[in-house]
Each structure stands twice: as structure tokens, then as C-alpha cells.
Coordinates of N, CA and C in Angstrom, one line a residue:
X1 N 103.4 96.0 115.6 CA 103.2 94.6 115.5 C 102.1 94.2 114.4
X2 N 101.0 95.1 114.4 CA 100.1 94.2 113.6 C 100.4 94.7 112.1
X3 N 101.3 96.2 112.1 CA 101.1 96.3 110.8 C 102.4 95.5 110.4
X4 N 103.1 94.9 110.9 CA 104.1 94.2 110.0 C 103.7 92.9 109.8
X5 N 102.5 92.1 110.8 CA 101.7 91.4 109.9 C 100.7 91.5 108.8
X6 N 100.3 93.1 108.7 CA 99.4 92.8 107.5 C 100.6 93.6 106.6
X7 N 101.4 93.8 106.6 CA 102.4 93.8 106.0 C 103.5 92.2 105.1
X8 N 103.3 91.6 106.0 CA 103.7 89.8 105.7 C 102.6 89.6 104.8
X9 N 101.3 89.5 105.3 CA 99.8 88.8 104.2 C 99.6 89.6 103.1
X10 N 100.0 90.8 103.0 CA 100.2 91.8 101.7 C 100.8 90.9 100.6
X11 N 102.4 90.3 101.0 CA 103.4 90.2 100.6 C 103.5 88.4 100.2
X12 N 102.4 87.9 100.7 CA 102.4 86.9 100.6 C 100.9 86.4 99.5
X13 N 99.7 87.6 99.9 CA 98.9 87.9 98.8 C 99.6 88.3 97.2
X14 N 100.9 88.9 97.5 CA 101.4 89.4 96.4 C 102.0 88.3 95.1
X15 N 102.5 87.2 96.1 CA 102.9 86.3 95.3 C 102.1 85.2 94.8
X16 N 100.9 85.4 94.9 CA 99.4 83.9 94.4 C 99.0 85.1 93.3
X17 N 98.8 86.0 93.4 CA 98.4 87.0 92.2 C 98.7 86.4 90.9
X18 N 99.8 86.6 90.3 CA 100.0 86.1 89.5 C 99.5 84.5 88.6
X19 N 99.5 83.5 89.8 CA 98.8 82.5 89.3 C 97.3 82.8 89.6
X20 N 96.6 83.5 89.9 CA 95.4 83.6 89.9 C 95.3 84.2 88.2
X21 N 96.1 84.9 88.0 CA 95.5 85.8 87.1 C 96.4 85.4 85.7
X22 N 96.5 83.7 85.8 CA 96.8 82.9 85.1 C 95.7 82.1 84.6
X23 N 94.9 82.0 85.7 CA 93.5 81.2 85.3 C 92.3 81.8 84.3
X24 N 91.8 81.1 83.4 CA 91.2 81.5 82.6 C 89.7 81.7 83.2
X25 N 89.1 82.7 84.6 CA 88.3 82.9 84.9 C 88.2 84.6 85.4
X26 N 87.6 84.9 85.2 CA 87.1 86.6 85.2 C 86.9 87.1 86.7
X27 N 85.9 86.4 87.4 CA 85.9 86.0 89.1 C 86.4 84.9 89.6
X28 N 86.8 85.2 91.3 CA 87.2 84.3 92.0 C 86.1 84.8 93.1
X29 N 85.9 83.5 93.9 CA 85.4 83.7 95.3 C 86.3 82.9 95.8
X30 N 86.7 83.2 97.1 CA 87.5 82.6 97.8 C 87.0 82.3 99.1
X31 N 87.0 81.0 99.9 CA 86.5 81.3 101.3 C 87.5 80.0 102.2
X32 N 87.4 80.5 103.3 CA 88.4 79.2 103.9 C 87.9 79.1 105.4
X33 N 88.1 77.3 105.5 CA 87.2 76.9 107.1 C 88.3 76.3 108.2
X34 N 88.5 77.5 108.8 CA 89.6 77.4 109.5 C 89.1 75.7 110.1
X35 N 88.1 75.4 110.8 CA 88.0 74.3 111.5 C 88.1 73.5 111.1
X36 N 87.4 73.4 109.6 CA 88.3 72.1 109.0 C 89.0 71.9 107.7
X37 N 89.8 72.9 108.0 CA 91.3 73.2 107.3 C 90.5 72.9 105.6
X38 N 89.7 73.8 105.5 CA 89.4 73.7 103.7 C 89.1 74.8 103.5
X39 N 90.0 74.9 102.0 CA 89.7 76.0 101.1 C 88.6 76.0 100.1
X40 N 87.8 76.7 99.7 CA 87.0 76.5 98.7 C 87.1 78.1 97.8
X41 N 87.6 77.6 96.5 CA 87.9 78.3 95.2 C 86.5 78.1 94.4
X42 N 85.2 79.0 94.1 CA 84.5 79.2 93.2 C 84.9 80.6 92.2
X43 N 84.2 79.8 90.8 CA 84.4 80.0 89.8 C 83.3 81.2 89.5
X44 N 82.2 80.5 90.0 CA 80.8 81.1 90.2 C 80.7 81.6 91.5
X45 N 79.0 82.6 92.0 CA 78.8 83.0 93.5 C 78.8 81.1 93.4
X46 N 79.1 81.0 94.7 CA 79.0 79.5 95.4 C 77.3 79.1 94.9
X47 N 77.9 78.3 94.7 CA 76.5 77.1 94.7 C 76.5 75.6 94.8
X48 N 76.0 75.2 94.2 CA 75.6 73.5 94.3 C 76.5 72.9 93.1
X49 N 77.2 72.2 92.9 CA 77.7 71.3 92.0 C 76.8 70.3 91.8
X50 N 76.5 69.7 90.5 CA 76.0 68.7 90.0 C 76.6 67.5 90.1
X51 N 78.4 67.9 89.5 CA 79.0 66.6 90.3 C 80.0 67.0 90.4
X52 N 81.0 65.9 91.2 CA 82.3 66.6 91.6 C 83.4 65.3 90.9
X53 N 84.6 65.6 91.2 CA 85.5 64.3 91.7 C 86.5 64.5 92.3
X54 N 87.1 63.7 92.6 CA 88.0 63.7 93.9 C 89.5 63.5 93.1
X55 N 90.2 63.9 93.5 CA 91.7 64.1 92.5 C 93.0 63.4 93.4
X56 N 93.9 62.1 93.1 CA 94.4 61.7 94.3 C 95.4 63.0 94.9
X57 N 95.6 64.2 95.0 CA 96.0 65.2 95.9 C 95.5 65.8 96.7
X58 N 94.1 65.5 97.2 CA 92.8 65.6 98.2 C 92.3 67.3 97.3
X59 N 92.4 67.4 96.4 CA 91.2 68.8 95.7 C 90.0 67.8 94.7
X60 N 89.4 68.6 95.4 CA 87.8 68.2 94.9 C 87.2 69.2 93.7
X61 N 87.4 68.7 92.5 CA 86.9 69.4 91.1 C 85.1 69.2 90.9
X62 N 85.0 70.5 91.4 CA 83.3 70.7 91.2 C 83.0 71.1 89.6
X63 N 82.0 70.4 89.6 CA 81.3 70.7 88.4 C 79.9 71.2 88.4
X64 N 79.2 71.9 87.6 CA 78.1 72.2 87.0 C 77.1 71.9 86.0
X65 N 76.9 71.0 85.3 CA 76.3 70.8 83.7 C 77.8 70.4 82.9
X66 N 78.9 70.2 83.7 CA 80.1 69.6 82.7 C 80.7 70.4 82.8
X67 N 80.8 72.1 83.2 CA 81.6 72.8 83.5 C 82.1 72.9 85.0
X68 N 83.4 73.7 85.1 CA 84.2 73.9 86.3 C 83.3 74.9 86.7
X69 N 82.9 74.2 87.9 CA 82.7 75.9 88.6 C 83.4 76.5 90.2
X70 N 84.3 75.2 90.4 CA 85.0 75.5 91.4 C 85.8 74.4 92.5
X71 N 86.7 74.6 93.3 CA 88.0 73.6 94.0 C 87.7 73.5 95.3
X72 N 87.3 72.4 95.5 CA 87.7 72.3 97.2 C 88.6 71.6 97.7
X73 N 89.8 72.5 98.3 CA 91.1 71.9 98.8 C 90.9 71.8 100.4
X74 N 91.2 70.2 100.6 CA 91.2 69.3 101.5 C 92.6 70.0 102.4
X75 N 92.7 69.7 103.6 CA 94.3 70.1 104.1 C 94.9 71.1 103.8
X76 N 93.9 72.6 103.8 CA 94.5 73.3 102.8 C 95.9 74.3 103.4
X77 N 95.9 74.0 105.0 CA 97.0 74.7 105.4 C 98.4 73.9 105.3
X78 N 98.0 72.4 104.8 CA 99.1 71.7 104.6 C 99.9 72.2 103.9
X79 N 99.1 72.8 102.6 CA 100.0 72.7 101.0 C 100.5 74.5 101.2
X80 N 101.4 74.3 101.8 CA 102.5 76.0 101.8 C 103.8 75.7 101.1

């Protein structure tokens, strides 16, 4: 049983690869809050954004000094 689920998340890791390794960024951190269903994509180790904005598809574009440094997706178990 469990190895045919980390067999599934392998397989399912297998297919975001590609668009990750589309993005013009060298690192990723990745973290996710199960409790309230948000993903957060830094660019950078996590830190503080200077400013953000809100995008009408609920992802939140963090910024730094004018650069990207990272995504917070709202609803993130929604978007499968």
C-alpha cells in the first residue's frame, strides 16, 4: 500500500518537473499549509517581500526591490 502511493507522488512529481525546469530560476523552495490550503513558491530562502500583488486567479506575486522573489497560491489544492 504505501509503496504504490509513493509510487503515485513519484509519478505525479514526475510531471511538474518539466515546468519547473522551465522557469528561469536556479532554486526553488517549496512549502505548502495544509490548513489553509496555500502553496508558497520562493525564488529566494523565504523571506519578506517589499511588495506583493494580488492576480485576479488568487496567486499572490511577491516582490523584492522590483524583483520576483516568489508565489503564493491561494486554494492551492483547488487548482489540479
Amino acid at each position: 500500500m504505501a509503496s504504490q502511493i509513493i509510487k503515485n507522488e513519484i509519478l505525479e512529481l514526475n510531471s511538474i518537473i518539466p515546468h519547473f525546469l522551465k522557469m528561469n530560476k536556479q532554486r526553488i523552495w517549496i512549502d505548502y499549509d495544509k490548513e489553509v490550503d496555500v502553496l508558497y513558491v520562493n525564488y529566494r530562502k523565504p523571506q519578506r517581500a517589499t511588495d506583493s500583488e494580488m492576480l485576479e486567479n488568487g496567486i499572490i506575486v511577491r516582490y523584492c526591490d522590483g524583483e520576483i522573489v516568489g508565489l503564493t497560491i491561494l486554494d492551492a489544492s483547488l487548482r489540479t
